[in-house]
């Protein structure tokens, strides 16, 4: 059974604010059966798969988790805008394209900053920005270690402490953001695949691809335990 289909089937219905009863009627199945499909208790046939694709205006590749885009496009480097001016040199035969990876990260962060502007809460934005800054700081220090001859005088904080304290501060900022979401009346913009693709047509491919790639890595770790 395809593990992505139940989640995406439920996601599409909820993102479009359609009740399960209404969706079942439109798709010509009993609500109980649709519920089983959404929970992964039953596997649907090809005819239902095609009906769902037509109903929600997406491709079967998206429904089956083969594409991060609702259009089913396979995302390539040329599909993602280059928002930076840096240049990378990749070694022949490298497993990961540095240029592609950079585009995914830069475009995804651009979407995050746009969403922070919509939310419009300084404390919440500061917590998220601190998390991003500290993550970049930590990663840079790890890369810095690639040459043992690099002088530590570049930093004020000793290497054996820096990354651990950065992790601690990231957790503090994450807790601050979570507290604000729970207790504060923030502006809450709707965030969904549909909204992201509509409002960020150039950057959405990068963000959705980054999400898919990251979750694939997490799922692999979970399955190996």
Coordinates of C-alpha atoms in Angstrom, one line a residue:
X1 CA 0.0 0.0 0.0
X2 CA 1.3 3.5 -0.9
X3 CA 2.0 5.3 2.4
X4 CA 1.7 8.8 1.0
X5 CA -1.7 8.5 -0.6
X6 CA -3.8 8.4 2.6
X7 CA -2.1 11.5 4.1
X8 CA -2.3 13.5 0.8
X9 CA -6.0 12.4 0.2
X10 CA -6.9 13.8 3.7
X11 CA -4.7 16.8 3.2
X12 CA -6.3 17.9 0.0
X13 CA -9.8 17.7 1.4
X14 CA -8.9 19.6 4.6
X15 CA -7.0 22.3 2.7
X16 CA -10.0 22.9 0.6
X17 CA -12.3 23.0 3.7
X18 CA -14.5 20.2 2.3
X19 CA -16.2 17.9 4.8
X20 CA -15.6 14.2 4.5
X21 CA -19.3 13.6 3.9
X22 CA -19.4 16.1 1.0
X23 CA -16.2 14.8 -0.5
X24 CA -17.5 11.2 -0.3
X25 CA -20.8 12.2 -2.0
X26 CA -18.9 14.0 -4.8
X27 CA -16.5 11.1 -5.3
X28 CA -19.3 8.6 -5.4
X29 CA -18.3 6.5 -2.4
X30 CA -19.6 5.9 1.1
X31 CA -18.2 8.2 3.8
X32 CA -17.0 5.2 5.8
X33 CA -15.0 4.0 2.7
X34 CA -13.5 7.4 2.2
X35 CA -12.5 7.4 5.9
X36 CA -10.8 4.1 5.5
X37 CA -8.9 5.4 2.4
X38 CA -7.8 8.5 4.4
X39 CA -6.6 6.4 7.3
X40 CA -4.8 3.9 5.1
X41 CA -7.0 1.0 6.2
X42 CA -8.1 0.2 2.7
X43 CA -6.4 0.6 -0.7
X44 CA -8.4 2.2 -3.5
X45 CA -8.5 1.1 -7.1
X46 CA -7.2 3.0 -10.1
X47 CA -10.6 4.4 -11.0
X48 CA -11.0 6.1 -7.7
X49 CA -7.4 7.4 -7.9
X50 CA -8.2 9.1 -11.2
X51 CA -11.5 10.5 -9.8
X52 CA -9.7 12.0 -6.9
X53 CA -7.1 13.6 -9.2
X54 CA -9.8 15.2 -11.3
X55 CA -11.8 16.2 -8.3
X56 CA -9.0 18.1 -6.6
X57 CA -7.3 19.2 -9.8
X58 CA -4.0 17.5 -9.1
X59 CA -2.0 14.7 -10.7
X60 CA -1.8 11.1 -9.7
X61 CA 1.9 11.5 -9.2
X62 CA 1.2 14.1 -6.5
X63 CA -1.4 11.9 -4.9
X64 CA 1.0 9.0 -4.7
X65 CA 3.8 11.2 -3.3
X66 CA 6.0 10.9 -6.4
X67 CA 6.0 14.7 -6.9
X68 CA 6.1 17.5 -4.4
X69 CA 4.1 19.7 -6.8
X70 CA 0.4 19.3 -7.3
X71 CA 1.0 19.6 -11.1
X72 CA 3.2 16.5 -10.9
X73 CA 6.2 18.2 -12.3
X74 CA 9.6 16.8 -11.5
X75 CA 11.5 19.7 -10.1
X76 CA 14.8 20.5 -11.7
X77 CA 17.4 23.2 -10.9
X78 CA 16.1 25.4 -13.7
X79 CA 12.6 25.4 -12.2
X80 CA 13.9 27.2 -9.1
X81 CA 14.9 30.9 -9.2
X82 CA 18.4 31.9 -8.1
X83 CA 17.9 34.5 -5.4
X84 CA 21.6 34.8 -4.6
X85 CA 24.8 35.8 -6.4
X86 CA 27.2 33.3 -4.8
X87 CA 29.0 30.8 -7.0
X88 CA 29.7 27.1 -6.1
X89 CA 32.2 24.7 -7.5
X90 CA 31.1 21.1 -7.4
X91 CA 33.4 18.1 -7.7
X92 CA 32.8 15.7 -10.6
X93 CA 30.6 12.8 -9.5
X94 CA 29.3 14.6 -6.4
X95 CA 26.2 13.0 -4.9
X96 CA 24.5 16.3 -4.2
X97 CA 24.3 19.4 -6.4
X98 CA 25.4 22.3 -4.3
X99 CA 23.7 24.7 -6.6
X100 CA 20.4 22.9 -6.4
X101 CA 20.6 22.5 -2.6
X102 CA 21.4 26.2 -2.2
X103 CA 18.4 27.2 -4.3
X104 CA 16.1 25.0 -2.2
X105 CA 17.3 26.6 1.1
X106 CA 17.4 30.2 -0.1
X107 CA 14.0 30.1 -1.7
X108 CA 12.4 28.3 1.3
X109 CA 13.8 30.9 3.6
X110 CA 12.4 33.6 1.4
X111 CA 8.9 32.1 1.8
X112 CA 9.4 31.9 5.6
X113 CA 10.3 35.6 5.8
X114 CA 7.3 36.5 3.7
X115 CA 5.1 34.6 6.1
X116 CA 6.7 36.3 9.1
X117 CA 5.8 39.6 7.5
X118 CA 2.2 38.5 7.2
X119 CA 2.0 37.3 10.8
X120 CA 3.4 40.7 11.9
X121 CA 4.5 39.9 15.5
X122 CA 7.9 41.1 16.4
X123 CA 8.6 38.6 19.2
X124 CA 7.5 35.7 17.1
X125 CA 9.6 36.9 14.1
X126 CA 12.6 37.4 16.4
X127 CA 12.4 33.9 17.8
X128 CA 12.2 32.4 14.3
X129 CA 15.0 34.6 12.9
X130 CA 17.2 33.7 15.9
X131 CA 16.7 30.0 15.1
X132 CA 17.7 30.5 11.5
X133 CA 20.7 32.6 12.4
X134 CA 22.0 30.2 15.0
X135 CA 21.5 27.2 12.7
X136 CA 23.6 28.9 10.0
X137 CA 26.2 29.9 12.6
X138 CA 26.4 26.3 13.9
X139 CA 26.7 24.9 10.4
X140 CA 29.4 27.4 9.5
X141 CA 31.4 26.4 12.5
X142 CA 31.2 22.8 11.5
X143 CA 32.4 23.6 8.0
X144 CA 35.1 25.7 9.5
X145 CA 36.6 22.6 11.1
X146 CA 37.3 21.1 7.7
X147 CA 40.8 22.6 8.0
X148 CA 42.4 22.1 11.3
X149 CA 44.8 25.0 10.5
X150 CA 42.0 27.5 10.5
X151 CA 42.5 29.9 13.4
X152 CA 40.0 29.9 16.2
X153 CA 40.6 33.6 16.7
X154 CA 37.8 34.1 14.2
X155 CA 35.4 33.3 17.1
X156 CA 35.1 34.6 20.7
X157 CA 33.5 31.4 22.0
X158 CA 35.5 28.2 22.2
X159 CA 34.6 25.5 19.6
X160 CA 33.7 22.8 22.2
X161 CA 31.0 25.1 23.7
X162 CA 29.7 27.1 20.7
X163 CA 27.5 24.5 19.0
X164 CA 26.1 23.1 22.2
X165 CA 25.1 26.5 23.4
X166 CA 23.7 27.4 20.0
X167 CA 21.5 24.2 20.2
X168 CA 20.3 25.3 23.7
X169 CA 19.4 28.8 22.4
X170 CA 17.6 27.3 19.4
X171 CA 15.4 25.3 21.8
X172 CA 14.7 28.4 23.9
X173 CA 13.6 30.3 20.8
X174 CA 11.5 27.4 19.7
X175 CA 9.8 27.3 23.1
X176 CA 9.2 31.1 22.8
X177 CA 7.6 30.7 19.4
X178 CA 5.5 27.9 20.6
X179 CA 4.3 29.9 23.6
X180 CA 3.4 32.9 21.5
X181 CA 1.4 30.6 19.1
X182 CA -0.5 29.2 22.1
X183 CA -1.1 32.3 24.1
X184 CA -1.0 35.3 21.8
X185 CA -3.5 36.6 19.3
X186 CA -1.2 36.4 16.3
X187 CA -2.3 37.0 12.7
X188 CA -2.7 33.4 11.4
X189 CA -2.3 33.3 7.6
X190 CA -3.6 30.1 6.0
X191 CA -0.7 28.0 4.9
X192 CA -1.4 25.1 2.6
X193 CA 0.0 23.6 -0.6
X194 CA -2.7 25.4 -2.6
X195 CA -1.9 28.8 -0.9
X196 CA 1.9 28.3 -1.2
X197 CA 1.7 27.5 -4.9
X198 CA -0.6 30.4 -5.5
X199 CA 1.2 33.1 -3.5
X200 CA 4.8 32.0 -4.1
X201 CA 4.7 30.5 -7.7
X202 CA 8.5 30.8 -8.1
X203 CA 9.6 29.7 -4.7
X204 CA 6.9 27.1 -3.9
X205 CA 8.7 24.3 -5.9
X206 CA 11.8 24.7 -3.7
X207 CA 9.9 24.7 -0.4
X208 CA 7.7 21.7 -1.2
X209 CA 10.8 19.8 -2.5
X210 CA 12.7 20.6 0.6
X211 CA 9.9 19.4 2.8
X212 CA 9.6 16.2 0.8
X213 CA 13.3 15.5 0.9
X214 CA 13.6 16.3 4.6
X215 CA 10.7 14.0 5.5
X216 CA 12.1 11.2 3.4
X217 CA 15.3 11.4 5.4
X218 CA 13.4 11.4 8.7
X219 CA 11.2 8.5 7.6
X220 CA 14.4 6.6 6.8
X221 CA 15.8 7.2 10.2
X222 CA 12.5 6.1 11.8
X223 CA 12.3 2.9 9.8
X224 CA 15.9 1.9 10.7
X225 CA 15.1 2.0 14.4

